mmCIF file of C-alpha atoms in Angstrom:
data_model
loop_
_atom_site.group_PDB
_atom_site.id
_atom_site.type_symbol
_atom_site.label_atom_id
_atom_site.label_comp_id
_atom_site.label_asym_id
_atom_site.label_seq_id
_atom_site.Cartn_x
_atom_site.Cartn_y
_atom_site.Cartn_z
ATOM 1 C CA UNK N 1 25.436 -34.143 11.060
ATOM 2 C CA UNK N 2 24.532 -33.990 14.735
ATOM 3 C CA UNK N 3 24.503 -30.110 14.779
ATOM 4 C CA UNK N 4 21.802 -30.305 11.811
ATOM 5 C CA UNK N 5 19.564 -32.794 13.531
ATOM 6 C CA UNK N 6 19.826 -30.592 16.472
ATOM 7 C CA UNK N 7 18.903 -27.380 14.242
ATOM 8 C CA UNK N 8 15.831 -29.550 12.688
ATOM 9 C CA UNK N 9 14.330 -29.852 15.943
ATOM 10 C CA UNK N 10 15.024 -26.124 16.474
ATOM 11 C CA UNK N 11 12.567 -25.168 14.053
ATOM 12 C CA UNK N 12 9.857 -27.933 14.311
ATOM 13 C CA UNK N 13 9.752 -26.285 18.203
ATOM 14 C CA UNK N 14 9.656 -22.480 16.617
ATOM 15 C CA UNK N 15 6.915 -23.653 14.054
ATOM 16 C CA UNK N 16 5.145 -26.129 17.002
ATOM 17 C CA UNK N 17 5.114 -28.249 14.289
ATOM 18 C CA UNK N 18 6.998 -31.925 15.685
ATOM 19 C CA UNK N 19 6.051 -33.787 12.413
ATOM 20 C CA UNK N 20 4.991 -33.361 9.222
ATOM 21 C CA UNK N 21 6.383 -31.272 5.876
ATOM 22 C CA UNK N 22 7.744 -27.845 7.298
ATOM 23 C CA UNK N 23 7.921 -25.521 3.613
ATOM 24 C CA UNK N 24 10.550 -23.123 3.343
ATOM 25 C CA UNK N 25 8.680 -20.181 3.228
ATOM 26 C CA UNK N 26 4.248 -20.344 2.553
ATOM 27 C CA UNK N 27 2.121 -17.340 2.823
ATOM 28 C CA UNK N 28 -0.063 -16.010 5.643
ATOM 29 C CA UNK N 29 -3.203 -14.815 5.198
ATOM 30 C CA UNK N 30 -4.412 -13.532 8.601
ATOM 31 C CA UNK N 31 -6.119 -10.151 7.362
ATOM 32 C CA UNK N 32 -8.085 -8.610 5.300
ATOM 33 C CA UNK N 33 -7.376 -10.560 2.339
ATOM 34 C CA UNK N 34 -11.190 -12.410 1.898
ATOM 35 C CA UNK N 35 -12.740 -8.828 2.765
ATOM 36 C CA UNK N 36 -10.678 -7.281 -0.173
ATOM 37 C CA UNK N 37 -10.769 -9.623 -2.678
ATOM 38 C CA UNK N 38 -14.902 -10.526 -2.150
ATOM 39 C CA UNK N 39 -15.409 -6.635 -2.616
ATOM 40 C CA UNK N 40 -13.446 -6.533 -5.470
ATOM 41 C CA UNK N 41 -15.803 -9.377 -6.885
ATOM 42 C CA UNK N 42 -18.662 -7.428 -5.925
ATOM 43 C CA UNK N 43 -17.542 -4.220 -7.570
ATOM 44 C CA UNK N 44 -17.397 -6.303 -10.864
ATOM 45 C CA UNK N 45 -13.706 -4.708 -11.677
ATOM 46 C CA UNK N 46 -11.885 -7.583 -11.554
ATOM 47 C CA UNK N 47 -8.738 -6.917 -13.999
ATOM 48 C CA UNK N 48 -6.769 -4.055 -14.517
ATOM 49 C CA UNK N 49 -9.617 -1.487 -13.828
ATOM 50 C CA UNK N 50 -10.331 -0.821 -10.236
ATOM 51 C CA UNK N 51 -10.081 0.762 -6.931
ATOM 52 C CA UNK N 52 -7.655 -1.871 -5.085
ATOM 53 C CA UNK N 53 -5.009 -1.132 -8.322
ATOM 54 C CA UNK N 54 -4.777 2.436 -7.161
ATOM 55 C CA UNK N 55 -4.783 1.720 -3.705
ATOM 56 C CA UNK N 56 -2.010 -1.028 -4.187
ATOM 57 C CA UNK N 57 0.031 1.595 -5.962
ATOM 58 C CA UNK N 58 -0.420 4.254 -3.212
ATOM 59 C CA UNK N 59 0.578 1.956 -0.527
ATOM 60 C CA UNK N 60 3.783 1.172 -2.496
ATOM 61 C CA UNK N 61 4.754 4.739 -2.445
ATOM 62 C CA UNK N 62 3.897 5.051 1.573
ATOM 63 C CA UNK N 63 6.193 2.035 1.963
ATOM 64 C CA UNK N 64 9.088 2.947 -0.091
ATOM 65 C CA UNK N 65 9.487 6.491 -0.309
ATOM 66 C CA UNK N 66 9.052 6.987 -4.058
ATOM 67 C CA UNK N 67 7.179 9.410 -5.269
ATOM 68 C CA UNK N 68 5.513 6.844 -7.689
ATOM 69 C CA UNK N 69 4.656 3.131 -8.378
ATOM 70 C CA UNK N 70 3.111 0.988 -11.388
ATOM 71 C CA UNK N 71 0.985 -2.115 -10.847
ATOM 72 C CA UNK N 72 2.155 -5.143 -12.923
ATOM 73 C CA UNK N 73 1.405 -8.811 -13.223
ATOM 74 C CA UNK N 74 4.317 -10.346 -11.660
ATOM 75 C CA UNK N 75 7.847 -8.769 -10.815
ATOM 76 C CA UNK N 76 9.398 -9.871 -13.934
ATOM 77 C CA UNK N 77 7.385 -7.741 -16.109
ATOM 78 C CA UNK N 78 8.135 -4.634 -14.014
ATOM 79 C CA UNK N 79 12.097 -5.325 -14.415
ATOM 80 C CA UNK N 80 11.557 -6.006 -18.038
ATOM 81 C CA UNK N 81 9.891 -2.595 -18.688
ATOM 82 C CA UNK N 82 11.800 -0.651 -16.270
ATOM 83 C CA UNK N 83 14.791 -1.852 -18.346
ATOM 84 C CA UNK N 84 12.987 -0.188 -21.445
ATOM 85 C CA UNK N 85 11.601 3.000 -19.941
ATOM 86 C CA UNK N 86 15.806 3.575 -18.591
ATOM 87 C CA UNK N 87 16.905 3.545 -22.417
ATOM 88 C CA UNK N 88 17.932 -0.469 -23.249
ATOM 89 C CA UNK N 89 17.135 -1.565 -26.529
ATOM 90 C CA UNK N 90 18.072 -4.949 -28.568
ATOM 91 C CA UNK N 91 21.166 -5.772 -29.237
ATOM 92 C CA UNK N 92 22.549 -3.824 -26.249
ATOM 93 C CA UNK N 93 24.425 -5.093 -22.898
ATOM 94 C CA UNK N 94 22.694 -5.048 -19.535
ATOM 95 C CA UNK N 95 25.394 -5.449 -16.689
ATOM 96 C CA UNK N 96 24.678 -7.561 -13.464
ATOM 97 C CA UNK N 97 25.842 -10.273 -11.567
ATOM 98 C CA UNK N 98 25.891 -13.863 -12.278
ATOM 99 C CA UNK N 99 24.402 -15.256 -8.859
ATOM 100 C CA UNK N 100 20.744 -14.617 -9.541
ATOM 101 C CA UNK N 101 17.320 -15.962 -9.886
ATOM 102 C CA UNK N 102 16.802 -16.380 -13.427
ATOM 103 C CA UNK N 103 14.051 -13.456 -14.448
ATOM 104 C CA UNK N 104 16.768 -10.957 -13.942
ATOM 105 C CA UNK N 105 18.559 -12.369 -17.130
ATOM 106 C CA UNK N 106 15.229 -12.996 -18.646
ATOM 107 C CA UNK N 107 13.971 -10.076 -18.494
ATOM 108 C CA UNK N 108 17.085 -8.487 -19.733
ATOM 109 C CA UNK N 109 17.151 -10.528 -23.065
ATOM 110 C CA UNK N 110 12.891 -9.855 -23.086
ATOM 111 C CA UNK N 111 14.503 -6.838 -24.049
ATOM 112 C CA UNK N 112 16.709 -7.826 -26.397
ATOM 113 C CA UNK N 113 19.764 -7.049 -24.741
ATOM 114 C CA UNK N 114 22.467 -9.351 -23.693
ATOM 115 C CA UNK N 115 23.390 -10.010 -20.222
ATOM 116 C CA UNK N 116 27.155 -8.917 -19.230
ATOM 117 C CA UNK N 117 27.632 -11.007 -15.615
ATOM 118 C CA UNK N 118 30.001 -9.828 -12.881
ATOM 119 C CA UNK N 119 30.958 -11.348 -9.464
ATOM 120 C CA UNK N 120 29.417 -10.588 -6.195
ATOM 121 C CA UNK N 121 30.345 -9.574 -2.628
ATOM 122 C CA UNK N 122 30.337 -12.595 -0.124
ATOM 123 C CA UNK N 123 28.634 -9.914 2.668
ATOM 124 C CA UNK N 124 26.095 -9.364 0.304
ATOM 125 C CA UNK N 125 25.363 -11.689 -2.129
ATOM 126 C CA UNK N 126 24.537 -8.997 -4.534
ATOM 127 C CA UNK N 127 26.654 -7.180 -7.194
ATOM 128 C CA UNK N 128 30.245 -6.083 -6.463
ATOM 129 C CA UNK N 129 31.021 -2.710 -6.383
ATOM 130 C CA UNK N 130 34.861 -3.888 -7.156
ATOM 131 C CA UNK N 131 33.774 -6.136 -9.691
ATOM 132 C CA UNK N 132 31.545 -3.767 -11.776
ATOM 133 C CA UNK N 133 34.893 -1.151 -11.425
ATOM 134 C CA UNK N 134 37.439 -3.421 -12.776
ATOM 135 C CA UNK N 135 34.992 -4.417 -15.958
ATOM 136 C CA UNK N 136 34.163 -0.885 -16.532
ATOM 137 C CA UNK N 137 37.783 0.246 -16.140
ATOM 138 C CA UNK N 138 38.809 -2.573 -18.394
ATOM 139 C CA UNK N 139 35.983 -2.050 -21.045
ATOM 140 C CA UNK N 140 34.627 0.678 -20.803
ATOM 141 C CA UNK N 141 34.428 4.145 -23.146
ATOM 142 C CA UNK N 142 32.188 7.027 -23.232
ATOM 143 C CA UNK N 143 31.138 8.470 -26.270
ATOM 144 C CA UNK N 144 29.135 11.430 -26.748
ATOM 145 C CA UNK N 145 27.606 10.889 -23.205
ATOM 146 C CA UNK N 146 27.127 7.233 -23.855
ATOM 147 C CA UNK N 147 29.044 4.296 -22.630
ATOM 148 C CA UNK N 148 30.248 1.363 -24.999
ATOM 149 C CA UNK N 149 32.170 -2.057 -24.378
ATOM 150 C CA UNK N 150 35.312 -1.533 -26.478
ATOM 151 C CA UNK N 151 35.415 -5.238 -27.064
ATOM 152 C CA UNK N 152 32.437 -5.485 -28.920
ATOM 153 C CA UNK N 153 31.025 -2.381 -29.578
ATOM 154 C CA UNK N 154 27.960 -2.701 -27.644
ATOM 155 C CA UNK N 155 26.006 0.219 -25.655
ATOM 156 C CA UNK N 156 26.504 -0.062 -21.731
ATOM 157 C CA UNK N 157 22.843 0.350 -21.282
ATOM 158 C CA UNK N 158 22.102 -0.590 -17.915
ATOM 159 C CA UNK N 159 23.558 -1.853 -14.607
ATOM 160 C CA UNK N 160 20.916 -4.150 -12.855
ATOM 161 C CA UNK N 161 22.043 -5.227 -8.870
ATOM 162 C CA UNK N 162 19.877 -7.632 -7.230
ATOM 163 C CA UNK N 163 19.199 -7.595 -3.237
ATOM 164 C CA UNK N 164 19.466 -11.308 -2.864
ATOM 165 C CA UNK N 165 17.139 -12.979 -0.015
ATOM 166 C CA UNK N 166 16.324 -9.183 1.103
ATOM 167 C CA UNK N 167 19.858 -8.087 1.899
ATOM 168 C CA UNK N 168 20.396 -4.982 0.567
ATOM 169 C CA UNK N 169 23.897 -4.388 -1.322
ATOM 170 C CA UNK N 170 26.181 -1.888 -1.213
ATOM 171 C CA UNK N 171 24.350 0.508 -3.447
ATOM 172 C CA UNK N 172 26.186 3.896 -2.555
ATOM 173 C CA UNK N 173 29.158 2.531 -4.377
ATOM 174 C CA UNK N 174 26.826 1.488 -7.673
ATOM 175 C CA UNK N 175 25.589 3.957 -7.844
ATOM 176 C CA UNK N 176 28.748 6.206 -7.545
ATOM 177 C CA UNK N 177 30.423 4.195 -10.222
ATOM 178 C CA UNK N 178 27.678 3.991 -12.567
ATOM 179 C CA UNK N 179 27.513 7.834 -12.573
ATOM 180 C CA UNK N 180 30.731 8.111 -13.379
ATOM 181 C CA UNK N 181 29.929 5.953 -16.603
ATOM 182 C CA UNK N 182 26.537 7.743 -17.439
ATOM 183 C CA UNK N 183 24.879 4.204 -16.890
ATOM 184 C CA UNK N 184 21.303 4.213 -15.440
ATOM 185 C CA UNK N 185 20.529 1.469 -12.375
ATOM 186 C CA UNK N 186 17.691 -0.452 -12.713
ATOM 187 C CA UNK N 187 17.354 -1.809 -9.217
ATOM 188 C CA UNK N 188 15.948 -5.528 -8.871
ATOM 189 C CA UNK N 189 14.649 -5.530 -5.794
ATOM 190 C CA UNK N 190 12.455 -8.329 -6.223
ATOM 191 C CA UNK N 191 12.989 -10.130 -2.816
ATOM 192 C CA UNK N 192 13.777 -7.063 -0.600
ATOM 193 C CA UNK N 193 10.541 -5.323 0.059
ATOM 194 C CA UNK N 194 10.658 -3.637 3.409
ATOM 195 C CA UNK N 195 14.508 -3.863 3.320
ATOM 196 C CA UNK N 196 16.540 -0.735 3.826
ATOM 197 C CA UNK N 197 19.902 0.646 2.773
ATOM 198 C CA UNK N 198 21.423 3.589 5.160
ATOM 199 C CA UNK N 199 17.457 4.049 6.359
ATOM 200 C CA UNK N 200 16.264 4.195 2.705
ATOM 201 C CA UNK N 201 14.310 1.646 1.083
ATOM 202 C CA UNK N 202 15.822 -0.546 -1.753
ATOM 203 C CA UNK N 203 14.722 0.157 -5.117
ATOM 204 C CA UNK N 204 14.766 3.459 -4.899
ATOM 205 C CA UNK N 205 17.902 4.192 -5.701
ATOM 206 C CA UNK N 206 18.488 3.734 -9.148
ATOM 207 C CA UNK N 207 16.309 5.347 -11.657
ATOM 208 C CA UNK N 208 13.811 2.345 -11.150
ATOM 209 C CA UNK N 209 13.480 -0.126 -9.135
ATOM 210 C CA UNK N 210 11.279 -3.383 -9.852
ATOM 211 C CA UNK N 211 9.306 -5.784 -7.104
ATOM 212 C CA UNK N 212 7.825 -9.159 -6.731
ATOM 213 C CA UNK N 213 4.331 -10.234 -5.338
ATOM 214 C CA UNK N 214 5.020 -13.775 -6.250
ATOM 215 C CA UNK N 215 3.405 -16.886 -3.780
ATOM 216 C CA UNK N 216 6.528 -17.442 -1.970
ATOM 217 C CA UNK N 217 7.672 -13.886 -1.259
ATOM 218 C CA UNK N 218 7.091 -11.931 2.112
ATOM 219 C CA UNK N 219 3.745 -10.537 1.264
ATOM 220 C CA UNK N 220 2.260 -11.932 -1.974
ATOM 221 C CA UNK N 221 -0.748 -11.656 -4.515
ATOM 222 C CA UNK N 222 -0.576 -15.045 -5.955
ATOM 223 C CA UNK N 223 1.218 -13.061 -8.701
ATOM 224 C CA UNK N 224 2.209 -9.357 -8.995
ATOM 225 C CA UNK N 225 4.886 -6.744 -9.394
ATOM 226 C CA UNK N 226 5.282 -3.372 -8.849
ATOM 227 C CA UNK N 227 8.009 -0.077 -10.700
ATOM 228 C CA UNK N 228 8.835 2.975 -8.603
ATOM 229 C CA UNK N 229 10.743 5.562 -9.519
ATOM 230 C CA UNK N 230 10.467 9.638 -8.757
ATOM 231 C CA UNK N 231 10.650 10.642 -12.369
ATOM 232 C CA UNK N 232 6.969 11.047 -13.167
ATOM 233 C CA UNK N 233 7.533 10.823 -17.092
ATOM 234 C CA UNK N 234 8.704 7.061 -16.709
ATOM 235 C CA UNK N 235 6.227 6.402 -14.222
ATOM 236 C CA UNK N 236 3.487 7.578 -16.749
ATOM 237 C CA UNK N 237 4.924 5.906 -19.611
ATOM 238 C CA UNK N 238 5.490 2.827 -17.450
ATOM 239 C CA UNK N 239 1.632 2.234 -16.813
ATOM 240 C CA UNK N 240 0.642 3.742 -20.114
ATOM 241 C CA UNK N 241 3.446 0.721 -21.730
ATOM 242 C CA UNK N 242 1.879 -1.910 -19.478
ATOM 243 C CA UNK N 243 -1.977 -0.862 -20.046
ATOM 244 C CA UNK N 244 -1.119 -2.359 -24.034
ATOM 245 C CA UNK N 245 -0.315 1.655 -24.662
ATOM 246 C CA UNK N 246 -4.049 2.481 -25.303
ATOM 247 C CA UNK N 247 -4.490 6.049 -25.715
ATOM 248 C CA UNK N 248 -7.621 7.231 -23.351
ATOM 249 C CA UNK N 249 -10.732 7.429 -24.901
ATOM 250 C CA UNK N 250 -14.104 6.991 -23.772
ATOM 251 C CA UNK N 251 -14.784 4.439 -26.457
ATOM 252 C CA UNK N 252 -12.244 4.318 -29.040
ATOM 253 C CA UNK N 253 -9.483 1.631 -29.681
ATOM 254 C CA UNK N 254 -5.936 3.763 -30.820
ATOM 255 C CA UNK N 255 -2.744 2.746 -29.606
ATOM 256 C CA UNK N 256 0.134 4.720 -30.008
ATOM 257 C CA UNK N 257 3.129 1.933 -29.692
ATOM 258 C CA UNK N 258 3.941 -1.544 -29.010
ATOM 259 C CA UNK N 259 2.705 -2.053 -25.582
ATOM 260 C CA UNK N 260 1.993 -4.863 -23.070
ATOM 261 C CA UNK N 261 -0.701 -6.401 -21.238
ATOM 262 C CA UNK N 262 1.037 -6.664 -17.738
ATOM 263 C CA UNK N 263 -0.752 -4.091 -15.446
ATOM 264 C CA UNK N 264 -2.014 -5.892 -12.110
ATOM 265 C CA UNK N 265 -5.608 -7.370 -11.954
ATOM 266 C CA UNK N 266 -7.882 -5.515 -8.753
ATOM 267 C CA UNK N 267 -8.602 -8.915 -7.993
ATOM 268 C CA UNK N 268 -4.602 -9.532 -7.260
ATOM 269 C CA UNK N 269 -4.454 -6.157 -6.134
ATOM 270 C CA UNK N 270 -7.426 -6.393 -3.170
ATOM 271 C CA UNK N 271 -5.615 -9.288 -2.113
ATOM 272 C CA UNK N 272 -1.593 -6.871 -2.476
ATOM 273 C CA UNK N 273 -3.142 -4.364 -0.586
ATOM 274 C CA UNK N 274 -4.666 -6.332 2.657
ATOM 275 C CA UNK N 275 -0.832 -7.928 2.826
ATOM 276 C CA UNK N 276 0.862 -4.907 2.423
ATOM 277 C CA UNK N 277 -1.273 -3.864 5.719
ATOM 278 C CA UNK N 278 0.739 -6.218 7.086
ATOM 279 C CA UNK N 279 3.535 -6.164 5.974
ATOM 280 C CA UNK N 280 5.713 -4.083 8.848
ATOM 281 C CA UNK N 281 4.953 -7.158 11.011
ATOM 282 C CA UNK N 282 5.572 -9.748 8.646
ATOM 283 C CA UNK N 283 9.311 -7.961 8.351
ATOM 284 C CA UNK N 284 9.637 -7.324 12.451
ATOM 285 C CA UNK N 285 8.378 -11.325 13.236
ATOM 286 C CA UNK N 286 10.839 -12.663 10.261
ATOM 287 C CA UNK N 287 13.927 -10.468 11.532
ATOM 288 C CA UNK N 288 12.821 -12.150 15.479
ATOM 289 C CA UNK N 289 13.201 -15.546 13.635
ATOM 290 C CA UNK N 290 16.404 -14.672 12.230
ATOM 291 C CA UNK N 291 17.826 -13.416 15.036
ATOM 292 C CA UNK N 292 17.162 -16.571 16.686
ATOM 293 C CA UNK N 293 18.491 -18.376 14.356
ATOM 294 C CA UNK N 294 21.360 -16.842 14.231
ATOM 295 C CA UNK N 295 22.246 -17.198 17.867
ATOM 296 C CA UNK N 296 21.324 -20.955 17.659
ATOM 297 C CA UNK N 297 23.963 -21.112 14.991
ATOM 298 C CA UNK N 298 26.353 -19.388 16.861
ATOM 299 C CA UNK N 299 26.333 -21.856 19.685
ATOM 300 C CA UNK N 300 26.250 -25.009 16.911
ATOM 301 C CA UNK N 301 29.338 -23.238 15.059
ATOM 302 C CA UNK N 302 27.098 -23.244 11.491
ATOM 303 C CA UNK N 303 27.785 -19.624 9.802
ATOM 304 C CA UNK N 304 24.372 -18.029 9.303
ATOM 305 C CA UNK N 305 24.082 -15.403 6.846
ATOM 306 C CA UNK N 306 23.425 -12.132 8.832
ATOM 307 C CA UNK N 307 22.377 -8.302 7.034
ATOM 308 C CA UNK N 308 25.564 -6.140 5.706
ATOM 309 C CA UNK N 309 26.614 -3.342 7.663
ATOM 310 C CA UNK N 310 24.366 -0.099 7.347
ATOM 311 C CA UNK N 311 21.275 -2.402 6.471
ATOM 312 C CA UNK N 312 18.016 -3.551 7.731
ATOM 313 C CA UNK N 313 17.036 -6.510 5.660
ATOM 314 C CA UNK N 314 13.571 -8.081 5.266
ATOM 315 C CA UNK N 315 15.495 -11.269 6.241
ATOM 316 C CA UNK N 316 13.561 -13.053 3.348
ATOM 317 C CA UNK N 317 14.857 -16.340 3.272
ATOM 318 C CA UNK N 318 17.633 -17.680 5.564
ATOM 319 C CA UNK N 319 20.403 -18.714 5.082
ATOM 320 C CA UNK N 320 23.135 -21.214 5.835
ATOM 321 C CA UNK N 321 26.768 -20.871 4.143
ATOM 322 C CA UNK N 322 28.456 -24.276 4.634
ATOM 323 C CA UNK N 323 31.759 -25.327 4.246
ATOM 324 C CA UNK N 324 31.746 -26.483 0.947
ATOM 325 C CA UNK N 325 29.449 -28.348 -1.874
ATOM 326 C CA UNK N 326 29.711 -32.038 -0.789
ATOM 327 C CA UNK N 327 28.613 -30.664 3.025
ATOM 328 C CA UNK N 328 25.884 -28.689 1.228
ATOM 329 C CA UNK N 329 24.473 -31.439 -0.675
ATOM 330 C CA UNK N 330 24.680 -33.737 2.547
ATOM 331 C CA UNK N 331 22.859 -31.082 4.652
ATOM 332 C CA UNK N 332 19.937 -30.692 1.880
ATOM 333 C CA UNK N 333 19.446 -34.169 1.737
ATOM 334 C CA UNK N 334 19.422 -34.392 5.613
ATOM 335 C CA UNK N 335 17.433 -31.783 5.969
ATOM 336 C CA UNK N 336 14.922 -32.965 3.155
ATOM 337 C CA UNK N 337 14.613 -36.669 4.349
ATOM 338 C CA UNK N 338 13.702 -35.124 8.091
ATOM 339 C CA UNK N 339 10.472 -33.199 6.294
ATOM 340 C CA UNK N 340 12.692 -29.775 6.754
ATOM 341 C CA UNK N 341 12.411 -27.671 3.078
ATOM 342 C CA UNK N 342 15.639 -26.559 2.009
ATOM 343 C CA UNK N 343 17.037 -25.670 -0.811
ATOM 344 C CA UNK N 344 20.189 -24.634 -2.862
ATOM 345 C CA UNK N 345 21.094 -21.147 -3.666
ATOM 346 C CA UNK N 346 20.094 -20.729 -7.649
ATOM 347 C CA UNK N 347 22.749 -22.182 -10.718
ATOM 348 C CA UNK N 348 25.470 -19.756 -11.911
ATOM 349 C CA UNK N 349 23.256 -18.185 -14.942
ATOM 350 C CA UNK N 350 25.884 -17.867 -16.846
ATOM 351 C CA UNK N 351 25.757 -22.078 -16.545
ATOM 352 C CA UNK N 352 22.521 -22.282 -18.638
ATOM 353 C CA UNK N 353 22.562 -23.106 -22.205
ATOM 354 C CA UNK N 354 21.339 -19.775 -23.108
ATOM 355 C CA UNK N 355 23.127 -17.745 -21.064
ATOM 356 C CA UNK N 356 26.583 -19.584 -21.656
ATOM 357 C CA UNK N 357 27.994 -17.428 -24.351
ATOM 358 C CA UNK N 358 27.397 -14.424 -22.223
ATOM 359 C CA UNK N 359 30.308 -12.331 -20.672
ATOM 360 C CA UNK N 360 31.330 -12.932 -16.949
ATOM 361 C CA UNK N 361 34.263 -12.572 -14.803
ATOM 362 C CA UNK N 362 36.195 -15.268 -12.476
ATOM 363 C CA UNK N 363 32.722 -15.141 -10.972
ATOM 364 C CA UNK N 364 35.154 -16.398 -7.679
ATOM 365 C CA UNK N 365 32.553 -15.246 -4.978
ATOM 366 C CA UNK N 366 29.638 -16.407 -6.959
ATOM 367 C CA UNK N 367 31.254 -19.727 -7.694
ATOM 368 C CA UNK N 368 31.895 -19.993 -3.623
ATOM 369 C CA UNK N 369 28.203 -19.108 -2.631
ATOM 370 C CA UNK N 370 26.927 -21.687 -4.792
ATOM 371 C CA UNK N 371 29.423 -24.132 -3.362
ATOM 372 C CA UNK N 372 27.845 -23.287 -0.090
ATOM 373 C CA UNK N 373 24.493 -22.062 0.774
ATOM 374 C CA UNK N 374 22.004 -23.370 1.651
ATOM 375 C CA UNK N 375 18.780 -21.739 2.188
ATOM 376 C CA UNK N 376 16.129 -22.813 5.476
ATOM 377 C CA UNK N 377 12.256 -22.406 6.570
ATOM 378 C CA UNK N 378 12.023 -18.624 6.212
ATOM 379 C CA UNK N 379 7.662 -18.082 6.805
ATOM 380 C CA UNK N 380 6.312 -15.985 9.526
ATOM 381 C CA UNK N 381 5.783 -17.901 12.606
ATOM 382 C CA UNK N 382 2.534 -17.719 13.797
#
């Protein structure tokens, strides 16, 4: 454990912070976040109507590269209707993998659909290219332009990758073989804002892609989420579905189908767009910290989780792959006791009593990442 005592004091000295709770990754509010949230108070628009809304979505396009972006109240709203706007319905099957944060498989059965989970890359951490051929070879037939399991029937109705802790995966290949099976992607790209794939931003890959504002990722709202895509019908049907699908009027209450409630506050958005500001910072002073991380671990022989080839990753949250669960769990407890917030990477989903009757595969990466990582103080370092 001497290497991990050693790494503790590592990043008290990077944080100048020699005692006390270090978190493993807490805002920073060092711009214009008071200014833009006490003038949206002032301009009285303080939900879904206002100024800082538009803005927010404006500044998501700049950043990305999509032609267009939809406000919404937290990131797993946005990957809930971007499933819906690319064609899932109930009772169909939603590929993607099995080592995620939960809101990707609940917002795939929000829908009504069943989750189908496949294995991940160890580079990555995200959805195997490999994996998602082999099931799709095995299973997989196209009918009339649309793709079915053959072991139950089902529609193929999606393929959903996640970019996990910011590190983009190897999205060429999805994308490649979900063409060839007339499947749309739905990117979750949830963690990865300001991460980039071959010099193009995640999440705008697939048809859409969905983000998170939550507290804890790089720049945050409190709450928040965001859709692009560059198809403008989905992108107009996507805030028309999230604005409860109220048809405009000046004064008149008609709706036109079963909508939802989920577009952004101004008051979350004044606050989204003074972090966005900063975001290119945020990304270049986190991918410093990594970087010195990772040569620290290089000299203490602990394997640090570095970007996949081709990438440029937001370097979200850190990450440690151990040798195996019984060092894990002795590192996190180390590492806890000392005042130093670390975590696990999340349970299998396919482990939780809901998701348990749910498809996967060996799951043999997945099962070996869980085994193993361990995630470490992550915030800007100011």
């Amino acid at each position: 454990m001497e290497k991990f005592k050693k790494l503790c004091s590592f990043i008290r000295e990077a944080y100048s912070a020699p005692e006390g709770f270090i978190p493993l990754h807490e805002p920073r509010f060092i711009g214009n976040e008071k200014t833009y949230v006490n003038d949206a108070i002032d301009s009285t628009f303080v939900s879904s109507v206002g100024e800082y809304v538009n803005r927010f979505e404006e500044i998501m396009c700049e950043i990305t590269g999509a032609k267009y972006a939809v406000a919404t109240v937290n990131g797993t709203s946005a990957l809930q209707v971007a499933l819906l706007l690319a064609g899932v319905e109930s009772g169909d099957e939603v590929i993607t993998q099995g080592l995620s944060f939960i809101a990707t498989a609940n917002a795939i059965s929000y829908c009504g659909a069943q989750a189908v989970f496949l294995d991940v890359d160890k580079t990555t951490m995200g959805l195997s290219p490999a994996a998602l051929k082999s099931f799709l070879e095995d299973y997989a037939q196209l009918k009339d332009g649309v793709c079915y399991n053959t072991k139950t029937g089902k529609k193929l109705a999606a393929i959903v990758p996640m970019h996990t802790f910011g590190h983009p995966v190897d999205i060429d290949s999805i994308i490649t073989i979900a063409k060839e099976y007339n499947i749309p992607v739905v990117e979750d790209a949830a963690e990865s804002l300001g991460s980039y794939y071959k010099k193009q931003h995640t999440g705008t890959f697939g048809v859409l892609g969905a983000f998170s504002f939550n507290g804890n990722k790089t720049v945050t709202c409190g709450g928040g989420g965001a859709i692009v895509t560059n198809d403008m019908a989905l992108a107009e049907k996507a805030k028309h579905m999230t604005t409860t699908a109220k048809v405009p009027h000046p004064y008149e209450y008609t709706h036109d189908m079963v909508g939802f409630n989920f577009r952004m506050p101004n008051l979350n958005a004044a606050m989204a767009c003074a972090q966005l500001e900063k975001l290119e910072e945020f990304v270049d002073n986190k991918r410093a910290w990594a970087k010195s991380l990772s040569g620290f671990c290089l000299e203490n022989d602990i394997d640090f989780i570095t970007e996949p080839q081709g990438t440029e990753s937001n370097y979200w949250l850190n990450a440690l792959c151990l040798v195996n669960r019984e060092q894990r769990n002795g590192v996190l407890e180390f590492m806890n006791k000392q005042g130093v917030m670390c975590r696990p990477i999340w349970t299998l989903l396919f482990k939780m009593p809901m998701y348990a009757h749910c498809y996967r595969d060996e799951q043999i990466n997945s099962q070996c990442l869980e085994d193993r990582i361990v995630n470490i103080p992550s915030s800007v370092i100011i």
